[in-house]
Amino acid sequence: MTNINRFILSTGDRELQFFEASTFEPYCQISGLESVPLKMSFWHNPRNTEESILMYGDNQGCVNVLVIPNTTLAFRKWKQEAKVDGVPTANIEKVASMADVRYACWEVHRDWVVDLKYEDHLRSIISCSNDPSTGIVIGNVVGSTNVESALRENAMKRCAQGSSARKRLSADQTVFYVYKGVKTFAYSESYNILVTGGMDRLVRIWNPYVNTKPTALLRGHNGPIFYLYICDREQRIYSISTDKTVKVWDAQDHSQLCSVGMKSHVIQGEMTAVLYNEFTKAIAITTDCLSVLNLREHRHSHTEATQTHRDAIHCIRYNPHFKQIVTACNSSMIKVWDIESGQHVFEYNNAHGTSAVTSMIFDSSGRRLVTGGRDGLLRIWNYNNGQCLRTLRKGSNEEVTCVIHVTVSKNKYIVCVGWDRRINVFTDTTDSIHHEQHALPHWVDDERRGHTEDILAVTANSATNHLATSSYDGEIIIWSLVSGHIFCRLKAPRPRPQEAVRPDGG
């Protein structure tokens, strides 16, 4: 508690004890907790140091929260309580009923709470447990606005009944299923990623707004993950497993940069705590003793080009609304980059399964991304979080070579072309509740007098309602977007074969 120069201890007697950081003298304590606090965390507002949040997870899987708008005033009141064994003691029931403290006890996990932390950027508390169904949970601090008053009114009643725990509304939390649960996690506001590790020895990287699947898996540890840390300044992810193996990963391309095993550092005993210091670039590990690993950075004298993808890049688009660049590669990986800093923002993989992404386009709002793949499908994505909103199916599974978004008389359409040699038109509406959508019937002129070779590109002019397509044989056809009729054809004349010239000039 750096804002008031104190530290906290939790005990097996269901107490929270506060001590002066300068003298180590006991200041006060909170007793009568309903369960044993296993993990604690404290946060104070850097813009208002009096505002703070004290939270702890217990052995019943609950997340207990004390929101303190005025920390100095609250501690002064607790200090005035009657003394027990010479220490001012405030009961949790009395603390919960105080006007300047908001108390909430959330029933979150089905197993012990292993770790928890408040993230101001998300305005939420992140907690984890070893239960797979509630491996990681991102939830509101005190719930929806409408129930905040109910929390205070029912706090005393529920405490009297023996339990103050209640479940959050489904809209107030995001639950991540993680195989074998989560032992530790780390969050980065700069990269907007959540990194988790657990008993299955995998380091998972998540988009905190998408709980369906991780964006990346980091493999290589031979033991359960014990500690994770994201260093934004160094663009590194540090992971330490129970076998005391330290691995360093690149936060952008997720490649492994370094691995230090037990034979290298010779740290003996069972780990109890780990801490990384950004300023000294050292990792402190406590076992039977305290060990410090100093990390040295090797600087290259020459400049190396950054590898954005591990596979060939097929398409790239610029979003002027967010000033970001989107790239897609042969392995169906889509990445988003900040154009000003060049930093990697987020990514989502397996956009078209195992098929490559061959074309992309943004809609008129710039918030949705339309992709076409080698599998012949089109998909519409929520650009902000990488969620697939709809799948568009045309008549065949031939590769999509180009896709555009057009507006005709206030109606919006998605048009794609490809190896099927046809123009496929889809209505773009947000009112549809179906996840899959099929193309409109082909134009009559397209079926009778359309391209005879693979169509490679398509573009449109909304002002004149004209569409232009070009095929592999060099033919360009101008179409009417309103009627679907051919307006004209453009085809360069074939070059004449050169006449043979005799050596004698005759």
Protein backbone atom coordinates (compact mmCIF):
# COMPACT_ATOMS: atom_id res chain seq x y z
CA MET A 1 0.00 0.00 0.00
CA THR A 2 2.42 2.60 -1.26
CA ASN A 3 -0.10 5.44 -1.08
CA ILE A 4 -0.30 5.19 2.75
CA ASN A 5 3.06 3.48 3.43
CA ARG A 6 1.65 0.25 4.86
CA PHE A 7 1.67 -3.44 3.99
CA ILE A 8 -0.90 -6.20 4.52
CA LEU A 9 -0.72 -9.78 5.74
CA SER A 10 -3.48 -12.39 5.52
CA THR A 11 -3.65 -15.17 8.09
CA GLY A 12 -5.19 -18.60 8.47
CA ASP A 13 -7.28 -17.14 11.31
CA ARG A 14 -9.31 -15.31 8.64
CA GLU A 15 -7.79 -11.92 9.36
CA LEU A 16 -6.27 -9.08 7.37
CA GLN A 17 -3.47 -7.42 9.32
CA PHE A 18 -2.07 -3.97 8.44
CA PHE A 19 1.44 -2.88 9.46
CA GLU A 20 3.44 0.33 9.21
CA ALA A 21 6.02 -0.13 6.44
CA SER A 22 8.59 2.05 8.19
CA THR A 23 8.48 0.55 11.70
CA PHE A 24 6.77 -2.83 11.08
CA GLU A 25 4.45 -2.01 13.98
CA PRO A 26 0.86 -3.32 13.73
CA TYR A 27 -1.62 -0.60 12.79
CA CYS A 28 -5.00 -2.36 12.74
CA GLN A 29 -6.69 -5.50 11.50
CA ILE A 30 -9.94 -6.78 9.98
CA SER A 31 -11.29 -9.97 11.51
CA GLY A 32 -14.25 -12.29 11.10
CA LEU A 33 -13.69 -13.09 7.43
CA GLU A 34 -15.99 -15.82 6.15
CA SER A 35 -13.16 -17.80 4.56
CA VAL A 36 -9.39 -18.04 4.49
CA PRO A 37 -7.79 -15.37 2.24
CA LEU A 38 -5.25 -17.08 -0.02
CA LYS A 39 -4.20 -14.30 -2.38
CA MET A 40 -4.36 -10.52 -1.93
CA SER A 41 -3.94 -7.57 -4.22
CA PHE A 42 -4.10 -3.82 -3.74
CA TRP A 43 -4.57 -0.96 -6.21
CA HIS A 44 -4.71 2.78 -5.77
CA ASN A 45 -5.67 5.40 -8.32
CA PRO A 46 -2.54 7.21 -9.56
CA ARG A 47 -4.69 10.28 -10.29
CA ASN A 48 -6.26 10.22 -6.81
CA THR A 49 -4.10 8.42 -4.27
CA GLU A 50 -6.92 8.34 -1.71
CA GLU A 51 -9.03 6.08 -3.94
CA SER A 52 -8.04 2.43 -3.60
CA ILE A 53 -9.29 -1.13 -4.01
CA LEU A 54 -8.34 -3.99 -1.68
CA MET A 55 -9.22 -7.45 -2.95
CA TYR A 56 -8.51 -11.01 -1.91
CA GLY A 57 -9.36 -14.48 -3.16
CA ASP A 58 -10.27 -17.25 -0.73
CA ASN A 59 -10.45 -21.02 -0.44
CA GLN A 60 -14.10 -21.03 -1.51
CA GLY A 61 -13.39 -19.57 -4.94
CA CYS A 62 -14.79 -16.14 -4.03
CA VAL A 63 -13.34 -12.75 -4.92
CA ASN A 64 -13.79 -10.28 -2.05
CA VAL A 65 -13.56 -6.57 -2.85
CA LEU A 66 -13.26 -3.49 -0.65
CA VAL A 67 -13.63 -0.26 -2.62
CA ILE A 68 -12.30 2.61 -0.49
CA PRO A 69 -12.93 6.12 -1.88
CA ASN A 70 -10.95 7.77 0.97
CA THR A 71 -8.23 5.45 2.22
CA THR A 72 -6.86 7.76 4.93
CA LEU A 73 -10.30 8.35 6.44
CA ALA A 74 -11.23 4.66 6.38
CA PHE A 75 -8.03 3.59 8.13
CA ARG A 76 -8.49 6.32 10.71
CA LYS A 77 -11.90 4.86 11.55
CA TRP A 78 -10.55 1.32 11.74
CA LYS A 79 -7.79 2.56 14.03
CA GLN A 80 -10.44 3.78 16.51
CA GLU A 81 -12.03 0.35 16.93
CA ALA A 82 -11.67 -1.66 20.14
CA LYS A 83 -8.36 -3.44 20.59
CA VAL A 84 -7.94 -7.21 20.52
CA ASP A 85 -4.55 -8.41 21.82
CA GLY A 86 -3.39 -4.80 21.71
CA VAL A 87 -4.35 -4.24 18.02
CA PRO A 88 -7.40 -2.19 16.90
CA THR A 89 -9.75 -4.72 15.30
CA ALA A 90 -12.69 -4.04 12.99
CA ASN A 91 -15.10 -6.84 12.13
CA ILE A 92 -15.77 -7.43 8.44
CA GLU A 93 -19.51 -6.93 9.03
CA LYS A 94 -18.91 -3.46 10.43
CA VAL A 95 -16.46 -2.62 7.63
CA ALA A 96 -19.05 -3.68 5.03
CA SER A 97 -21.69 -1.43 6.61
CA MET A 98 -19.52 1.71 6.67
CA ALA A 99 -20.73 4.55 4.44
CA ASP A 100 -17.28 5.26 2.99
CA VAL A 101 -16.54 1.61 2.02
CA ARG A 102 -18.20 -0.55 -0.63
CA TYR A 103 -17.90 -4.27 -0.01
CA ALA A 104 -18.67 -7.05 -2.49
CA CYS A 105 -18.11 -10.79 -2.33
CA TRP A 106 -18.39 -12.52 -5.69
CA GLU A 107 -18.79 -16.26 -6.14
CA VAL A 108 -16.52 -16.66 -9.17
CA HIS A 109 -14.50 -19.89 -9.23
CA ARG A 110 -15.17 -23.52 -8.39
CA ASP A 111 -11.74 -23.95 -6.84
CA TRP A 112 -9.33 -21.89 -4.75
CA VAL A 113 -8.46 -18.49 -6.12
CA VAL A 114 -4.80 -18.73 -7.14
CA ASP A 115 -4.19 -15.14 -8.25
CA LEU A 116 -6.09 -11.90 -8.82
CA LYS A 117 -5.41 -8.33 -9.85
CA TYR A 118 -7.30 -5.16 -10.74
CA GLU A 119 -6.64 -3.67 -14.19
CA ASP A 120 -7.68 -0.04 -14.47
CA HIS A 121 -7.60 -0.14 -18.30
CA LEU A 122 -10.28 -2.85 -18.28
CA ARG A 123 -12.06 -1.47 -15.19
CA SER A 124 -12.20 -5.09 -14.06
CA ILE A 125 -10.69 -7.63 -11.71
CA ILE A 126 -8.87 -10.55 -13.30
CA SER A 127 -8.78 -13.74 -11.22
CA CYS A 128 -7.74 -17.32 -11.93
CA SER A 129 -8.06 -20.79 -10.46
CA ASN A 130 -7.11 -24.39 -11.24
CA ASP A 131 -10.68 -25.20 -12.27
CA PRO A 132 -10.80 -25.46 -16.10
CA SER A 133 -14.36 -24.12 -16.46
CA THR A 134 -13.41 -20.90 -14.65
CA GLY A 135 -9.70 -20.88 -15.42
CA ILE A 136 -9.59 -17.11 -15.87
CA VAL A 137 -12.40 -14.63 -15.18
CA ILE A 138 -12.51 -10.91 -16.00
CA GLY A 139 -15.29 -9.32 -13.98
CA ASN A 140 -16.64 -5.98 -12.80
CA VAL A 141 -15.58 -4.68 -9.41
CA VAL A 142 -18.98 -4.07 -7.83
CA GLY A 143 -21.31 -5.19 -10.60
CA SER A 144 -23.79 -3.23 -12.65
CA THR A 145 -24.80 0.25 -11.56
CA ASN A 146 -28.33 -0.88 -10.69
CA VAL A 147 -27.13 -3.39 -8.11
CA GLU A 148 -24.52 -1.25 -6.35
CA SER A 149 -27.08 0.03 -3.84
CA ALA A 150 -28.40 -3.50 -3.36
CA LEU A 151 -24.91 -4.68 -2.47
CA ARG A 152 -24.73 -2.24 0.43
CA GLU A 153 -28.27 -2.95 1.62
CA ASN A 154 -27.84 -6.70 1.57
CA ALA A 155 -24.27 -6.84 2.88
CA MET A 156 -25.25 -6.99 6.53
CA LYS A 157 -28.19 -9.34 5.89
CA ARG A 158 -26.06 -11.82 3.98
CA CYS A 159 -23.25 -11.68 6.52
CA ALA A 160 -25.79 -12.47 9.23
CA GLN A 161 -27.03 -15.43 7.23
CA GLY A 162 -23.49 -16.81 7.07
CA SER A 163 -22.61 -16.00 3.45
CA SER A 164 -22.30 -12.71 1.57
CA ALA A 165 -21.20 -14.33 -1.70
CA ARG A 166 -23.28 -13.75 -4.79
CA LYS A 167 -22.80 -14.45 -8.48
CA ARG A 168 -22.13 -11.73 -11.02
CA LEU A 169 -24.49 -11.16 -13.87
CA SER A 170 -23.36 -12.83 -17.09
CA ALA A 171 -22.96 -9.37 -18.65
CA ASP A 172 -20.62 -8.32 -15.82
CA GLN A 173 -17.93 -10.94 -16.42
CA THR A 174 -16.09 -12.86 -19.12
CA VAL A 175 -15.20 -16.47 -18.32
CA PHE A 176 -12.35 -18.28 -20.09
CA TYR A 177 -12.25 -22.05 -20.23
CA VAL A 178 -8.63 -23.17 -19.91
CA TYR A 179 -7.57 -26.80 -19.94
CA LYS A 180 -6.28 -27.79 -16.46
CA GLY A 181 -6.89 -24.28 -15.17
CA VAL A 182 -4.62 -21.28 -14.68
CA LYS A 183 -1.91 -20.83 -12.05
CA THR A 184 -0.64 -17.41 -13.08
CA PHE A 185 -1.40 -14.62 -15.55
CA ALA A 186 -0.15 -11.26 -16.77
CA TYR A 187 -1.89 -8.44 -18.64
CA SER A 188 -0.43 -5.78 -20.95
CA GLU A 189 -2.37 -2.62 -21.67
CA SER A 190 0.04 -1.63 -24.46
CA TYR A 191 -0.41 -4.86 -26.42
CA ASN A 192 -3.94 -5.53 -25.14
CA ILE A 193 -3.08 -9.16 -24.42
CA LEU A 194 -3.68 -11.50 -21.50
CA VAL A 195 -1.04 -14.20 -20.96
CA THR A 196 -1.90 -17.28 -18.89
CA GLY A 197 -0.02 -20.36 -17.73
CA GLY A 198 -0.98 -23.48 -15.81
CA MET A 199 -0.52 -27.16 -15.22
CA ASP A 200 -0.53 -28.12 -18.91
CA ARG A 201 2.87 -26.35 -19.40
CA LEU A 202 1.54 -24.07 -22.16
CA VAL A 203 1.72 -20.29 -22.22
CA ARG A 204 -1.45 -18.95 -23.82
CA ILE A 205 -1.91 -15.45 -25.25
CA TRP A 206 -5.49 -14.15 -25.29
CA ASN A 207 -7.38 -11.17 -26.56
CA PRO A 208 -9.10 -10.15 -23.29
CA TYR A 209 -12.35 -9.53 -25.18
CA VAL A 210 -12.43 -12.94 -26.91
CA ASN A 211 -12.77 -15.97 -24.65
CA THR A 212 -13.35 -18.60 -27.34
CA LYS A 213 -9.71 -19.46 -28.07
CA PRO A 214 -6.22 -18.00 -27.52
CA THR A 215 -4.50 -16.06 -30.27
CA ALA A 216 -1.21 -17.91 -29.74
CA LEU A 217 0.32 -20.84 -27.85
CA LEU A 218 3.91 -20.74 -26.60
CA ARG A 219 5.31 -24.24 -26.18
CA GLY A 220 8.59 -25.37 -24.66
CA HIS A 221 8.22 -25.67 -20.88
CA ASN A 222 8.53 -29.11 -19.30
CA GLY A 223 6.82 -28.17 -16.04
CA PRO A 224 3.74 -26.22 -14.90
CA ILE A 225 3.98 -22.46 -15.38
CA PHE A 226 4.70 -20.69 -12.09
CA TYR A 227 5.22 -17.03 -13.04
CA LEU A 228 4.54 -14.73 -15.99
CA TYR A 229 5.53 -11.14 -16.68
CA ILE A 230 5.09 -8.84 -19.69
CA CYS A 231 7.69 -6.10 -20.07
CA ASP A 232 6.23 -3.55 -22.48
CA ARG A 233 9.39 -1.49 -22.65
CA GLU A 234 11.50 -4.45 -23.73
CA GLN A 235 8.72 -6.10 -25.77
CA ARG A 236 9.35 -9.33 -23.91
CA ILE A 237 7.31 -12.01 -22.14
CA TYR A 238 9.02 -13.81 -19.25
CA SER A 239 7.78 -17.23 -18.17
CA ILE A 240 9.13 -19.43 -15.36
CA SER A 241 8.05 -23.03 -14.75
CA THR A 242 8.18 -25.06 -11.54
CA ASP A 243 11.35 -26.81 -12.73
CA LYS A 244 13.00 -23.33 -12.49
CA THR A 245 13.37 -22.94 -16.25
CA VAL A 246 13.28 -19.32 -17.38
CA LYS A 247 12.16 -18.55 -20.93
CA VAL A 248 12.06 -15.20 -22.72
CA TRP A 249 9.64 -14.67 -25.62
CA ASP A 250 9.20 -11.89 -28.13
CA ALA A 251 5.87 -10.18 -27.41
CA GLN A 252 5.28 -9.39 -31.09
CA ASP A 253 6.10 -12.51 -33.11
CA HIS A 254 5.95 -14.93 -30.12
CA SER A 255 9.33 -16.47 -30.91
CA GLN A 256 11.50 -17.85 -28.12
CA LEU A 257 14.53 -15.62 -27.55
CA CYS A 258 16.22 -17.31 -24.61
CA SER A 259 15.92 -20.33 -22.33
CA VAL A 260 17.82 -20.74 -19.06
CA GLY A 261 17.57 -24.17 -17.47
CA MET A 262 18.36 -25.41 -13.99
CA LYS A 263 21.85 -26.55 -15.03
CA SER A 264 22.74 -22.99 -15.98
CA HIS A 265 21.69 -21.11 -12.84
CA VAL A 266 21.98 -23.98 -10.28
CA ILE A 267 19.09 -22.74 -8.08
CA GLN A 268 18.10 -25.48 -5.65
CA GLY A 269 14.90 -26.00 -3.67
CA GLU A 270 11.22 -25.44 -4.34
CA MET A 271 10.19 -22.02 -5.62
CA THR A 272 7.91 -19.97 -3.39
CA ALA A 273 7.92 -16.56 -5.10
CA VAL A 274 9.29 -14.83 -8.21
CA LEU A 275 9.62 -11.14 -9.09
CA TYR A 276 10.99 -9.41 -12.18
CA ASN A 277 12.51 -5.91 -11.86
CA GLU A 278 12.31 -3.88 -15.07
CA PHE A 279 14.88 -1.30 -13.97
CA THR A 280 17.65 -3.72 -12.99
CA LYS A 281 16.56 -6.35 -15.56
CA ALA A 282 16.86 -9.06 -12.94
CA ILE A 283 14.65 -11.93 -11.79
CA ALA A 284 14.50 -12.61 -8.05
CA ILE A 285 13.62 -16.21 -7.12
CA THR A 286 13.00 -17.37 -3.56
CA THR A 287 13.48 -21.01 -2.55
CA ASP A 288 15.40 -21.90 0.61
CA CYS A 289 17.30 -18.71 -0.13
CA LEU A 290 17.00 -15.63 -2.36
CA SER A 291 18.59 -15.89 -5.81
CA VAL A 292 18.89 -13.15 -8.43
CA LEU A 293 19.31 -13.80 -12.16
CA ASN A 294 20.69 -10.81 -14.07
CA LEU A 295 19.68 -10.69 -17.73
CA ARG A 296 22.09 -9.30 -20.28
CA GLU A 297 20.96 -7.99 -23.63
CA HIS A 298 23.13 -8.58 -26.67
CA ARG A 299 22.93 -5.66 -29.07
CA HIS A 300 23.59 -6.17 -32.77
CA SER A 301 25.75 -3.66 -34.58
CA HIS A 302 23.69 -3.90 -37.76
CA THR A 303 20.03 -3.19 -38.37
CA GLU A 304 17.80 -6.17 -39.05
CA ALA A 305 14.48 -6.06 -40.85
CA THR A 306 11.49 -7.07 -38.73
CA GLN A 307 9.77 -10.25 -39.83
CA THR A 308 6.06 -9.64 -39.48
CA HIS A 309 4.89 -13.09 -40.63
CA ARG A 310 6.48 -16.49 -40.85
CA ASP A 311 4.69 -17.22 -44.13
CA ALA A 312 4.18 -15.33 -47.35
CA ILE A 313 1.96 -12.24 -47.04
CA HIS A 314 -0.93 -12.32 -49.53
CA CYS A 315 -2.75 -9.06 -48.82
CA ILE A 316 -2.48 -5.85 -46.85
CA ARG A 317 -5.00 -3.11 -46.07
CA TYR A 318 -4.85 0.29 -44.39
CA ASN A 319 -7.60 1.48 -42.03
CA PRO A 320 -7.66 5.31 -42.03
CA HIS A 321 -10.19 5.45 -39.19
CA PHE A 322 -7.87 3.75 -36.69
CA LYS A 323 -4.59 4.47 -38.50
CA GLN A 324 -3.71 0.79 -38.54
CA ILE A 325 -2.46 -1.70 -41.11
CA VAL A 326 -3.88 -5.21 -41.44
CA THR A 327 -1.85 -8.01 -42.99
CA ALA A 328 -2.79 -11.60 -43.86
CA CYS A 329 -0.52 -14.49 -44.77
CA ASN A 330 -0.53 -17.96 -46.25
CA SER A 331 -1.04 -19.63 -42.85
CA SER A 332 -4.42 -17.85 -42.36
CA MET A 333 -2.97 -15.46 -39.78
CA ILE A 334 -4.31 -11.89 -39.62
CA LYS A 335 -2.26 -9.24 -37.81
CA VAL A 336 -3.01 -5.63 -36.97
CA TRP A 337 -0.23 -3.00 -36.75
CA ASP A 338 -0.11 0.59 -35.57
CA ILE A 339 1.14 2.68 -38.49
CA GLU A 340 2.69 5.43 -36.36
CA SER A 341 4.71 3.29 -33.95
CA GLY A 342 5.00 0.13 -36.05
CA GLN A 343 3.93 -1.89 -33.02
CA HIS A 344 1.93 -5.10 -33.26
CA VAL A 345 -1.57 -4.44 -31.84
CA PHE A 346 -3.27 -7.85 -31.93
CA GLU A 347 -3.86 -10.84 -34.15
CA TYR A 348 -6.20 -13.73 -34.80
CA ASN A 349 -5.18 -16.98 -36.45
CA ASN A 350 -6.97 -19.72 -38.40
CA ALA A 351 -9.16 -17.08 -40.04
CA HIS A 352 -10.00 -19.56 -42.82
CA GLY A 353 -8.88 -22.73 -41.09
CA THR A 354 -5.86 -24.16 -42.86
CA SER A 355 -6.56 -22.21 -46.06
CA ALA A 356 -4.72 -19.01 -46.91
CA VAL A 357 -6.33 -15.57 -46.75
CA THR A 358 -6.17 -14.26 -50.32
CA SER A 359 -8.10 -10.96 -50.17
CA MET A 360 -9.37 -8.39 -47.67
CA ILE A 361 -11.47 -5.23 -47.60
CA PHE A 362 -12.97 -2.95 -44.94
CA ASP A 363 -16.60 -1.93 -44.96
CA SER A 364 -17.57 1.74 -45.20
CA SER A 365 -17.47 2.21 -41.42
CA GLY A 366 -13.98 0.74 -41.12
CA ARG A 367 -15.07 -1.39 -38.16
CA ARG A 368 -15.67 -4.65 -40.00
CA LEU A 369 -13.14 -6.61 -42.03
CA VAL A 370 -14.20 -8.86 -44.91
CA THR A 371 -11.77 -11.63 -45.87
CA GLY A 372 -11.75 -14.09 -48.76
CA GLY A 373 -9.84 -17.35 -48.67
CA ARG A 374 -8.49 -20.14 -50.77
CA ASP A 375 -11.32 -22.27 -49.40
CA GLY A 376 -13.83 -20.21 -51.42
CA LEU A 377 -15.44 -18.65 -48.35
CA LEU A 378 -15.82 -15.06 -47.24
CA ARG A 379 -15.93 -14.06 -43.60
CA ILE A 380 -16.97 -10.83 -41.91
CA TRP A 381 -15.01 -9.97 -38.74
CA ASN A 382 -15.49 -7.53 -35.91
CA TYR A 383 -12.35 -5.52 -36.50
CA ASN A 384 -12.01 -4.45 -32.85
CA ASN A 385 -11.90 -7.89 -31.23
CA GLY A 386 -11.40 -10.43 -34.05
CA GLN A 387 -14.81 -12.12 -33.68
CA CYS A 388 -16.26 -13.77 -36.79
CA LEU A 389 -19.70 -12.26 -37.37
CA ARG A 390 -20.81 -14.08 -40.51
CA THR A 391 -19.67 -16.59 -43.13
CA LEU A 392 -20.55 -15.96 -46.77
CA ARG A 393 -20.84 -18.95 -49.14
CA LYS A 394 -20.91 -18.74 -52.92
CA GLY A 395 -21.83 -21.49 -55.32
CA SER A 396 -18.41 -23.19 -55.38
CA ASN A 397 -15.33 -23.61 -53.23
CA GLU A 398 -12.96 -22.12 -55.80
CA GLU A 399 -10.40 -19.60 -54.52
CA VAL A 400 -11.48 -16.00 -53.94
CA THR A 401 -9.01 -13.64 -55.60
CA CYS A 402 -10.56 -10.24 -54.84
CA VAL A 403 -13.36 -8.80 -52.71
CA ILE A 404 -14.85 -5.27 -52.53
CA HIS A 405 -17.52 -3.44 -50.55
CA VAL A 406 -19.87 -1.21 -52.60
CA THR A 407 -22.89 1.01 -51.98
CA VAL A 408 -25.69 1.28 -54.55
CA SER A 409 -28.61 3.62 -53.78
CA LYS A 410 -27.98 3.39 -50.02
CA ASN A 411 -27.87 -0.41 -50.25
CA LYS A 412 -24.61 -2.07 -49.31
CA TYR A 413 -23.17 -5.11 -51.03
CA ILE A 414 -20.11 -7.35 -50.85
CA VAL A 415 -18.81 -8.46 -54.24
CA CYS A 416 -16.17 -11.14 -54.77
CA VAL A 417 -14.54 -12.80 -57.78
CA GLY A 418 -12.19 -15.71 -58.20
CA TRP A 419 -11.39 -18.93 -59.92
CA ASP A 420 -15.08 -19.78 -60.40
CA ARG A 421 -15.13 -17.08 -63.17
CA ARG A 422 -18.34 -15.58 -61.77
CA ILE A 423 -19.32 -12.37 -60.01
CA ASN A 424 -20.75 -13.22 -56.58
CA VAL A 425 -22.86 -10.56 -54.87
CA PHE A 426 -23.96 -10.63 -51.20
CA THR A 427 -26.26 -8.17 -49.47
CA ASP A 428 -24.53 -6.55 -46.52
CA THR A 429 -27.04 -6.08 -43.72
CA THR A 430 -26.55 -6.10 -39.96
CA ASP A 431 -30.17 -7.15 -39.35
CA SER A 432 -29.62 -10.80 -40.26
CA ILE A 433 -29.53 -13.23 -37.34
CA HIS A 434 -28.04 -16.07 -39.40
CA HIS A 435 -24.37 -16.85 -39.10
CA GLU A 436 -24.18 -18.11 -42.71
CA GLN A 437 -25.32 -16.29 -45.85
CA HIS A 438 -25.49 -17.34 -49.48
CA ALA A 439 -24.88 -15.24 -52.58
CA LEU A 440 -27.59 -13.65 -54.68
CA PRO A 441 -28.42 -15.31 -58.04
CA HIS A 442 -25.80 -14.70 -60.70
CA TRP A 443 -26.43 -12.02 -63.30
CA VAL A 444 -27.81 -13.36 -66.60
CA ASP A 445 -25.09 -11.67 -68.66
CA ASP A 446 -22.46 -13.09 -66.31
CA GLU A 447 -23.62 -16.65 -66.94
CA ARG A 448 -24.12 -16.26 -70.68
CA ARG A 449 -21.45 -13.78 -71.80
CA GLY A 450 -19.16 -13.41 -68.79
CA HIS A 451 -15.48 -14.23 -68.36
CA THR A 452 -14.13 -17.48 -69.72
CA GLU A 453 -10.97 -17.38 -67.60
CA ASP A 454 -10.27 -16.92 -63.90
CA ILE A 455 -11.20 -13.44 -62.66
CA LEU A 456 -8.28 -11.82 -60.88
CA ALA A 457 -9.53 -8.37 -59.83
CA VAL A 458 -12.68 -6.33 -59.34
CA THR A 459 -13.36 -2.66 -58.58
CA ALA A 460 -16.41 -0.40 -58.55
CA ASN A 461 -17.44 3.22 -58.96
CA SER A 462 -20.45 4.00 -56.74
CA ALA A 463 -20.94 7.39 -58.37
CA THR A 464 -21.68 5.88 -61.80
CA ASN A 465 -22.87 2.46 -60.52
CA HIS A 466 -20.31 0.65 -62.67
CA LEU A 467 -18.31 -2.46 -61.85
CA ALA A 468 -15.09 -3.53 -63.62
CA THR A 469 -13.58 -7.02 -63.62
CA SER A 470 -10.41 -8.37 -65.23
CA SER A 471 -9.54 -11.98 -66.02
CA TYR A 472 -6.45 -14.07 -66.65
CA ASP A 473 -6.72 -13.72 -70.46
CA GLY A 474 -6.41 -9.92 -70.22
CA GLU A 475 -10.08 -9.11 -70.80
CA ILE A 476 -11.75 -6.29 -68.86
CA ILE A 477 -15.55 -6.13 -68.65
CA ILE A 478 -17.49 -3.11 -67.43
CA TRP A 479 -20.83 -4.00 -65.79
CA SER A 480 -23.85 -2.08 -64.61
CA LEU A 481 -24.29 -2.52 -60.89
CA VAL A 482 -28.00 -1.80 -61.14
CA SER A 483 -29.04 -4.16 -63.92
CA GLY A 484 -26.11 -6.57 -64.06
CA HIS A 485 -25.78 -6.08 -67.85
CA ILE A 486 -22.46 -5.76 -69.64
CA PHE A 487 -21.74 -2.12 -70.47
CA CYS A 488 -18.66 -2.76 -72.61
CA ARG A 489 -15.64 -5.00 -73.08
CA LEU A 490 -12.01 -3.94 -73.15
CA LYS A 491 -9.52 -6.33 -74.65
CA ALA A 492 -6.16 -5.52 -76.10
CA PRO A 493 -5.57 -6.86 -79.64
CA ARG A 494 -3.29 -9.82 -79.93
CA PRO A 495 0.19 -8.89 -81.25
CA ARG A 496 0.86 -9.93 -84.82
CA PRO A 497 3.55 -12.54 -85.33
CA GLN A 498 6.74 -10.97 -86.66
CA GLU A 499 7.62 -11.81 -90.25
CA ALA A 500 10.74 -13.82 -90.76
CA VAL A 501 13.74 -11.83 -92.01
CA ARG A 502 16.41 -13.56 -94.05
CA PRO A 503 20.04 -13.05 -93.10
CA ASP A 504 20.78 -11.48 -96.49
CA GLY A 505 18.08 -8.85 -95.93
CA GLY A 506 15.93 -10.17 -98.78
